[in-house]
mmCIF file of C-alpha atoms and ligand atoms in Angstrom:
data_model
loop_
_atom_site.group_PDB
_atom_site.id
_atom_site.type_symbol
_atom_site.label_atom_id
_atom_site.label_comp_id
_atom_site.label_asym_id
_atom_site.label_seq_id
_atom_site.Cartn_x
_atom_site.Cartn_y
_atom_site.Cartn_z
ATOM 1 C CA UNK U 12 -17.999 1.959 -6.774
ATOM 2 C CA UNK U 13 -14.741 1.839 -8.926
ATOM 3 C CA UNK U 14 -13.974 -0.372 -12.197
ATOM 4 C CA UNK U 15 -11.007 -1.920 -13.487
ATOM 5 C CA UNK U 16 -7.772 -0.103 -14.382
ATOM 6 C CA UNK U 17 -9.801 3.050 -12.724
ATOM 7 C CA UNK U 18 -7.757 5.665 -10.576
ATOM 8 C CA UNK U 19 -10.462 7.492 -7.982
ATOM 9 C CA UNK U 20 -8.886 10.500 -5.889
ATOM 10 C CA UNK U 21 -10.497 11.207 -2.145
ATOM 11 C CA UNK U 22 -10.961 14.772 -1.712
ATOM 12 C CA UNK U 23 -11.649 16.542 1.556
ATOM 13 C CA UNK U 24 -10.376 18.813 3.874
ATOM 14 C CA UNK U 25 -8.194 17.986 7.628
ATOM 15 C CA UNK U 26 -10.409 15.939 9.350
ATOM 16 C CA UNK U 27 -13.360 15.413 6.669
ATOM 17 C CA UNK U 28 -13.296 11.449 6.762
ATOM 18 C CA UNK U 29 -10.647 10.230 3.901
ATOM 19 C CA UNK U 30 -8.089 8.420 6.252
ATOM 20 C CA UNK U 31 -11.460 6.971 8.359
ATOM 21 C CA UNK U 32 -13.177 5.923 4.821
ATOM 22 C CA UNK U 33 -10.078 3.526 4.319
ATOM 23 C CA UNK U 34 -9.528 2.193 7.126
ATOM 24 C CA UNK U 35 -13.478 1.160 7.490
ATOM 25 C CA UNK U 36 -12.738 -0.416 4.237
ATOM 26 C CA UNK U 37 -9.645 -2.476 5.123
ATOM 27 C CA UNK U 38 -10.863 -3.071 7.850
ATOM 28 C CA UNK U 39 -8.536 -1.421 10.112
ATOM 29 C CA UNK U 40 -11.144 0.182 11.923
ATOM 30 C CA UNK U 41 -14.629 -1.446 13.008
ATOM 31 C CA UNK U 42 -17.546 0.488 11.612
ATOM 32 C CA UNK U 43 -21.123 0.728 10.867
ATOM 33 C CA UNK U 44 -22.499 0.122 7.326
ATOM 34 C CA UNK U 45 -21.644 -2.336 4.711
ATOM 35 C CA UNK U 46 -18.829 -2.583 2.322
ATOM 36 C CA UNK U 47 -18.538 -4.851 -0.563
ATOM 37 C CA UNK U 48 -16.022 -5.806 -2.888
ATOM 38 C CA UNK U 49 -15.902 -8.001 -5.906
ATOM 39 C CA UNK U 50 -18.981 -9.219 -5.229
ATOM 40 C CA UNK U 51 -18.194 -10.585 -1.063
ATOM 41 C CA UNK U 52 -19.427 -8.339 1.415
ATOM 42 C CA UNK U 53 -16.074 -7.575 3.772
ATOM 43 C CA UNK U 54 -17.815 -6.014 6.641
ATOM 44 C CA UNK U 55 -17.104 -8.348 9.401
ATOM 45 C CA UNK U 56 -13.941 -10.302 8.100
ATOM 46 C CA UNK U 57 -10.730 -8.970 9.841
ATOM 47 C CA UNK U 58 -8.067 -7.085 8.070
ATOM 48 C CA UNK U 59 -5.719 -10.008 6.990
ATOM 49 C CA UNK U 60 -8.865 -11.557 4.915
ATOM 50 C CA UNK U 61 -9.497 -8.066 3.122
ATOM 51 C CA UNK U 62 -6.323 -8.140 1.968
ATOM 52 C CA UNK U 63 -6.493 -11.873 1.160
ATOM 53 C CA UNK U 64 -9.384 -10.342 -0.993
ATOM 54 C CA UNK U 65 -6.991 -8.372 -3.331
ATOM 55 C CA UNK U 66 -7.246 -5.120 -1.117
ATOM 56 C CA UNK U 67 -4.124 -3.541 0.336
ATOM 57 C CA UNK U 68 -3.537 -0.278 2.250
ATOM 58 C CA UNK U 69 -0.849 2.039 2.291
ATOM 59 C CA UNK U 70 -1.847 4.226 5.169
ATOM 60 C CA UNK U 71 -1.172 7.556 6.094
ATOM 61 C CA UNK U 72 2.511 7.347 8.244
ATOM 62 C CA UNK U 73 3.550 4.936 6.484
ATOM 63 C CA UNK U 74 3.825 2.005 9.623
ATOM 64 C CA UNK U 75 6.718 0.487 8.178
ATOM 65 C CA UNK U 76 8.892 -2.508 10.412
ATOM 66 C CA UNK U 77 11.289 0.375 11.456
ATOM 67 C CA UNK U 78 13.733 -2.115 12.603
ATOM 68 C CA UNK U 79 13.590 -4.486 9.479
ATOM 69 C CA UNK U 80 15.974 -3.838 6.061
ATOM 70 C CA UNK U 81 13.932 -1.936 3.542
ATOM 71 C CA UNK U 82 13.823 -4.744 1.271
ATOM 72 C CA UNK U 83 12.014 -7.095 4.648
ATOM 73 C CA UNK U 84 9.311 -4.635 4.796
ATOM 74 C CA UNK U 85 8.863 -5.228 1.063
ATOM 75 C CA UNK U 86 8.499 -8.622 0.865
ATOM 76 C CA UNK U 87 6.334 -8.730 3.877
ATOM 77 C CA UNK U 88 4.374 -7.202 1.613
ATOM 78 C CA UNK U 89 3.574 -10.321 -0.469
ATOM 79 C CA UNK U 90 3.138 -12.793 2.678
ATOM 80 C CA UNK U 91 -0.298 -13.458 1.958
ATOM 81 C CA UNK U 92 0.491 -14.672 -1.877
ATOM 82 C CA UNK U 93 -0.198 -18.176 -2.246
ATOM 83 C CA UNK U 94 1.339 -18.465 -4.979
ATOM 84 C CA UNK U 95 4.987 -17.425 -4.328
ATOM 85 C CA UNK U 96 6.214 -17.008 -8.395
ATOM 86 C CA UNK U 97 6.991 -14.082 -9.260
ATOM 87 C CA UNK U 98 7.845 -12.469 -5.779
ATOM 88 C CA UNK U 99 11.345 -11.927 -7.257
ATOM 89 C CA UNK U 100 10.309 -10.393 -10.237
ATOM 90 C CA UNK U 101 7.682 -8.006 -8.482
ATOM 91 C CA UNK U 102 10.509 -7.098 -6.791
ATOM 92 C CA UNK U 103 12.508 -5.584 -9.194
ATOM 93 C CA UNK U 104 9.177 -4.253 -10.364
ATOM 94 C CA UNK U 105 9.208 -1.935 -7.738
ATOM 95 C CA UNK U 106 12.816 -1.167 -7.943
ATOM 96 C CA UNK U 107 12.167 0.277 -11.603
ATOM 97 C CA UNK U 108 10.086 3.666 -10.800
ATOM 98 C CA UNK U 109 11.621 3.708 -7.188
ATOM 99 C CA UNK U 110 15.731 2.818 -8.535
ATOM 100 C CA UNK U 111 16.856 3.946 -4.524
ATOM 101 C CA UNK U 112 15.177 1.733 -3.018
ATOM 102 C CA UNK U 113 17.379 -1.151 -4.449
ATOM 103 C CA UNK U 114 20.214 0.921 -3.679
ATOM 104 C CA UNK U 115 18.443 1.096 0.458
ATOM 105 C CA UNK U 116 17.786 -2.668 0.248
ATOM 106 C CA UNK U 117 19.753 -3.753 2.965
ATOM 107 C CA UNK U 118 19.213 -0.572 5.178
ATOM 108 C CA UNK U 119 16.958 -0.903 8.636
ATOM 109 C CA UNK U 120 13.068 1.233 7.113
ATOM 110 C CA UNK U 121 13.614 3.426 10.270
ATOM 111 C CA UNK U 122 16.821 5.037 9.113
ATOM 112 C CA UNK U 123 15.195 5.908 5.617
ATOM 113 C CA UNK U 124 14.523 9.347 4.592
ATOM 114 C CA UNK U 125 10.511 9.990 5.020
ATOM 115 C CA UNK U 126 10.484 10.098 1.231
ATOM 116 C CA UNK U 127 12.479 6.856 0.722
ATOM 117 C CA UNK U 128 10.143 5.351 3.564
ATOM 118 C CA UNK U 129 7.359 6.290 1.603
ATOM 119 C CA UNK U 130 8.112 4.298 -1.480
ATOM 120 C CA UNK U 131 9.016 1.243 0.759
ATOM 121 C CA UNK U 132 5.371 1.960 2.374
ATOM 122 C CA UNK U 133 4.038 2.136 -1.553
ATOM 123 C CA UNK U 134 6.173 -0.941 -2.847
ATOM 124 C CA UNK U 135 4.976 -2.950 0.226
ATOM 125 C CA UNK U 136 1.055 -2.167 -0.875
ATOM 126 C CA UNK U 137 2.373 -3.697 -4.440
ATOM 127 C CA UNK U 138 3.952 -6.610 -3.581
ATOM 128 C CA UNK U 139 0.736 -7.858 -2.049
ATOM 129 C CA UNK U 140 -0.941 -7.758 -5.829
ATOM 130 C CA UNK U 141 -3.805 -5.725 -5.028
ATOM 131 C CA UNK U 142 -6.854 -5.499 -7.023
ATOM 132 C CA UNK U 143 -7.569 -2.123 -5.445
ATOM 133 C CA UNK U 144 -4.738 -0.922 -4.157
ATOM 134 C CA UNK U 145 -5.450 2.711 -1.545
ATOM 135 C CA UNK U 146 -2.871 4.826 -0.726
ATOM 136 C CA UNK U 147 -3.355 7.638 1.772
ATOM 137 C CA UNK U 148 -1.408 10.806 1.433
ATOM 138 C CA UNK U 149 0.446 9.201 -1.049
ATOM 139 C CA UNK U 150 2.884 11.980 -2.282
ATOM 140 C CA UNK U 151 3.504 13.306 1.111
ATOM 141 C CA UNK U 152 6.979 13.569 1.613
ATOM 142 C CA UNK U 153 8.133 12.998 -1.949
ATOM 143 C CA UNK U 154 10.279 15.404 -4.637
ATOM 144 C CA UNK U 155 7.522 16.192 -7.401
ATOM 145 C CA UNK U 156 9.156 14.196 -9.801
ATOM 146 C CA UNK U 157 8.317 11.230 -7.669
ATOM 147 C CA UNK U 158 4.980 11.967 -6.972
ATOM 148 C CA UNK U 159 4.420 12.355 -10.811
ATOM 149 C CA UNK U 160 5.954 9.006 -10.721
ATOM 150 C CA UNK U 161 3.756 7.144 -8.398
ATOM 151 C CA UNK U 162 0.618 8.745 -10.484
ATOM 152 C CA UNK U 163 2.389 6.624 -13.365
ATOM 153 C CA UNK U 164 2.431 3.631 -11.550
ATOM 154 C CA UNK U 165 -1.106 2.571 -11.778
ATOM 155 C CA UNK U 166 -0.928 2.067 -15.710
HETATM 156 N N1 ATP K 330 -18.278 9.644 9.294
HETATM 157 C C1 ATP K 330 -17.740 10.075 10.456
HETATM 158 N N2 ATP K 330 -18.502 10.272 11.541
HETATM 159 C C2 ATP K 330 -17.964 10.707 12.695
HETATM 160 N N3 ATP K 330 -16.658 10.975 12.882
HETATM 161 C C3 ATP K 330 -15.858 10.782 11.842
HETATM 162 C C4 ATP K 330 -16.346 10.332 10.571
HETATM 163 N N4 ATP K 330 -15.297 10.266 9.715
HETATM 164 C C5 ATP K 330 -14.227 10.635 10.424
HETATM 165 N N5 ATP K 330 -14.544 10.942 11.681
HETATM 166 C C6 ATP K 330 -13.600 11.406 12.699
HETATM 167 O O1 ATP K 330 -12.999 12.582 12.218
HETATM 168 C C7 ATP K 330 -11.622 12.603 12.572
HETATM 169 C C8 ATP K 330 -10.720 12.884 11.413
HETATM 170 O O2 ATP K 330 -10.923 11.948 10.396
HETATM 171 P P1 ATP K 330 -9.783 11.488 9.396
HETATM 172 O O3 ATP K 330 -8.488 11.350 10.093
HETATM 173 O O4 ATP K 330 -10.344 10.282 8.704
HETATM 174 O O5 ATP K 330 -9.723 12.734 8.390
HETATM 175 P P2 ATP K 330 -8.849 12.973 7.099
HETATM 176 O O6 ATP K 330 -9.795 13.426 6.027
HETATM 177 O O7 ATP K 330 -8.021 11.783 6.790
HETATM 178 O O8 ATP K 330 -7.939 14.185 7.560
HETATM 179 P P3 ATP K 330 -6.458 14.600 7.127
HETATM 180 O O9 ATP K 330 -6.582 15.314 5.809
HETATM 181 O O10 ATP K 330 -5.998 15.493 8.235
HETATM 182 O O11 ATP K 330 -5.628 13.353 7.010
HETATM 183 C C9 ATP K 330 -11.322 11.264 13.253
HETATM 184 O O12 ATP K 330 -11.246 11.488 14.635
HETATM 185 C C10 ATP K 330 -12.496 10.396 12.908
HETATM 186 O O13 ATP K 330 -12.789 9.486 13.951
HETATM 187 MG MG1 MG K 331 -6.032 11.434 6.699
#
């Protein structure tokens, strides 16, 4: 269960469950059990219609589009959006707490630093305009000050 505006941390040690959890949730991975969300029960939809629901995953090892510019990857981000205002302004929403990746725009995801790829990973998540956005192992890879950063970002 989780509210509105709500930040919930997963704890557990290697191998307790976390990356499984989220993955039974988006549907990434067919499980047992029920989940529900906003008031729809998600358990047998496929993974496109969960995020269609407002739920997006950025999962641990990133899986960018190695061969696609940083900025592709990003706005693949926001294919599902019906509603395609405000794609360019989300854009240089995530550009503000992540300023290199409009300097990495135009550079293939693959060649990224793992810390760069991260916040395309991150920025991807955003630009689908989650209601519950899950990131897994969300600072790995990052200086501190950016992890501080992406612990900002929820606000
Ligand atoms: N509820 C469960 N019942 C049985 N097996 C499970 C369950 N949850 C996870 N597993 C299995 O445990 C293994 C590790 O799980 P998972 O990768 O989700 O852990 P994790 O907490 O994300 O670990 P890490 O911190 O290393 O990322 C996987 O092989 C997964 O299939
Ligand atoms: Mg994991």
């Amino acid at each position: 269960m989780y509210s509105s505006h709500e930040l919930v941390g997963v704890l557990g040690s290697n191998g307790a469950g976390k990356t499984t959890l989220l993955r039974a949730i988006s549907r990434m991975l067919v499980s047992t059990g029920m989940v529900r969300f906003d008031g729809k029960t998600l358990t047998r939809m496929p993974a496109y219609k969960v995020v269609a629901e407002g739920i997006c995953h950025c999962p641990e090892g990133r899986h960018l589009f190695r061969e696609l510019t940083a900025e592709k990857n990003l706005r693949l981000g926001a294919y599902l959006r019906t509603n395609r205002d405000g794609i360019e302004s989300d854009l240089e929403r995530i550009f503000s707490p992540f300023p290199m990746l409009r300097v990495r725009r135009s550079q293939q995801a693959g060649m990224l630093s793992g810390g760069e790829q991260q916040m395309v990973a991150i920025g991807r998540a955003l630009m689908g305009k989650p209601k519950l956005l899950m990131l897994d192992e969300p600072s790995v890879g990052l200086a501190i000050r950016l992890k501080a950063t992406i612990f900002r970002c929820h606000r």
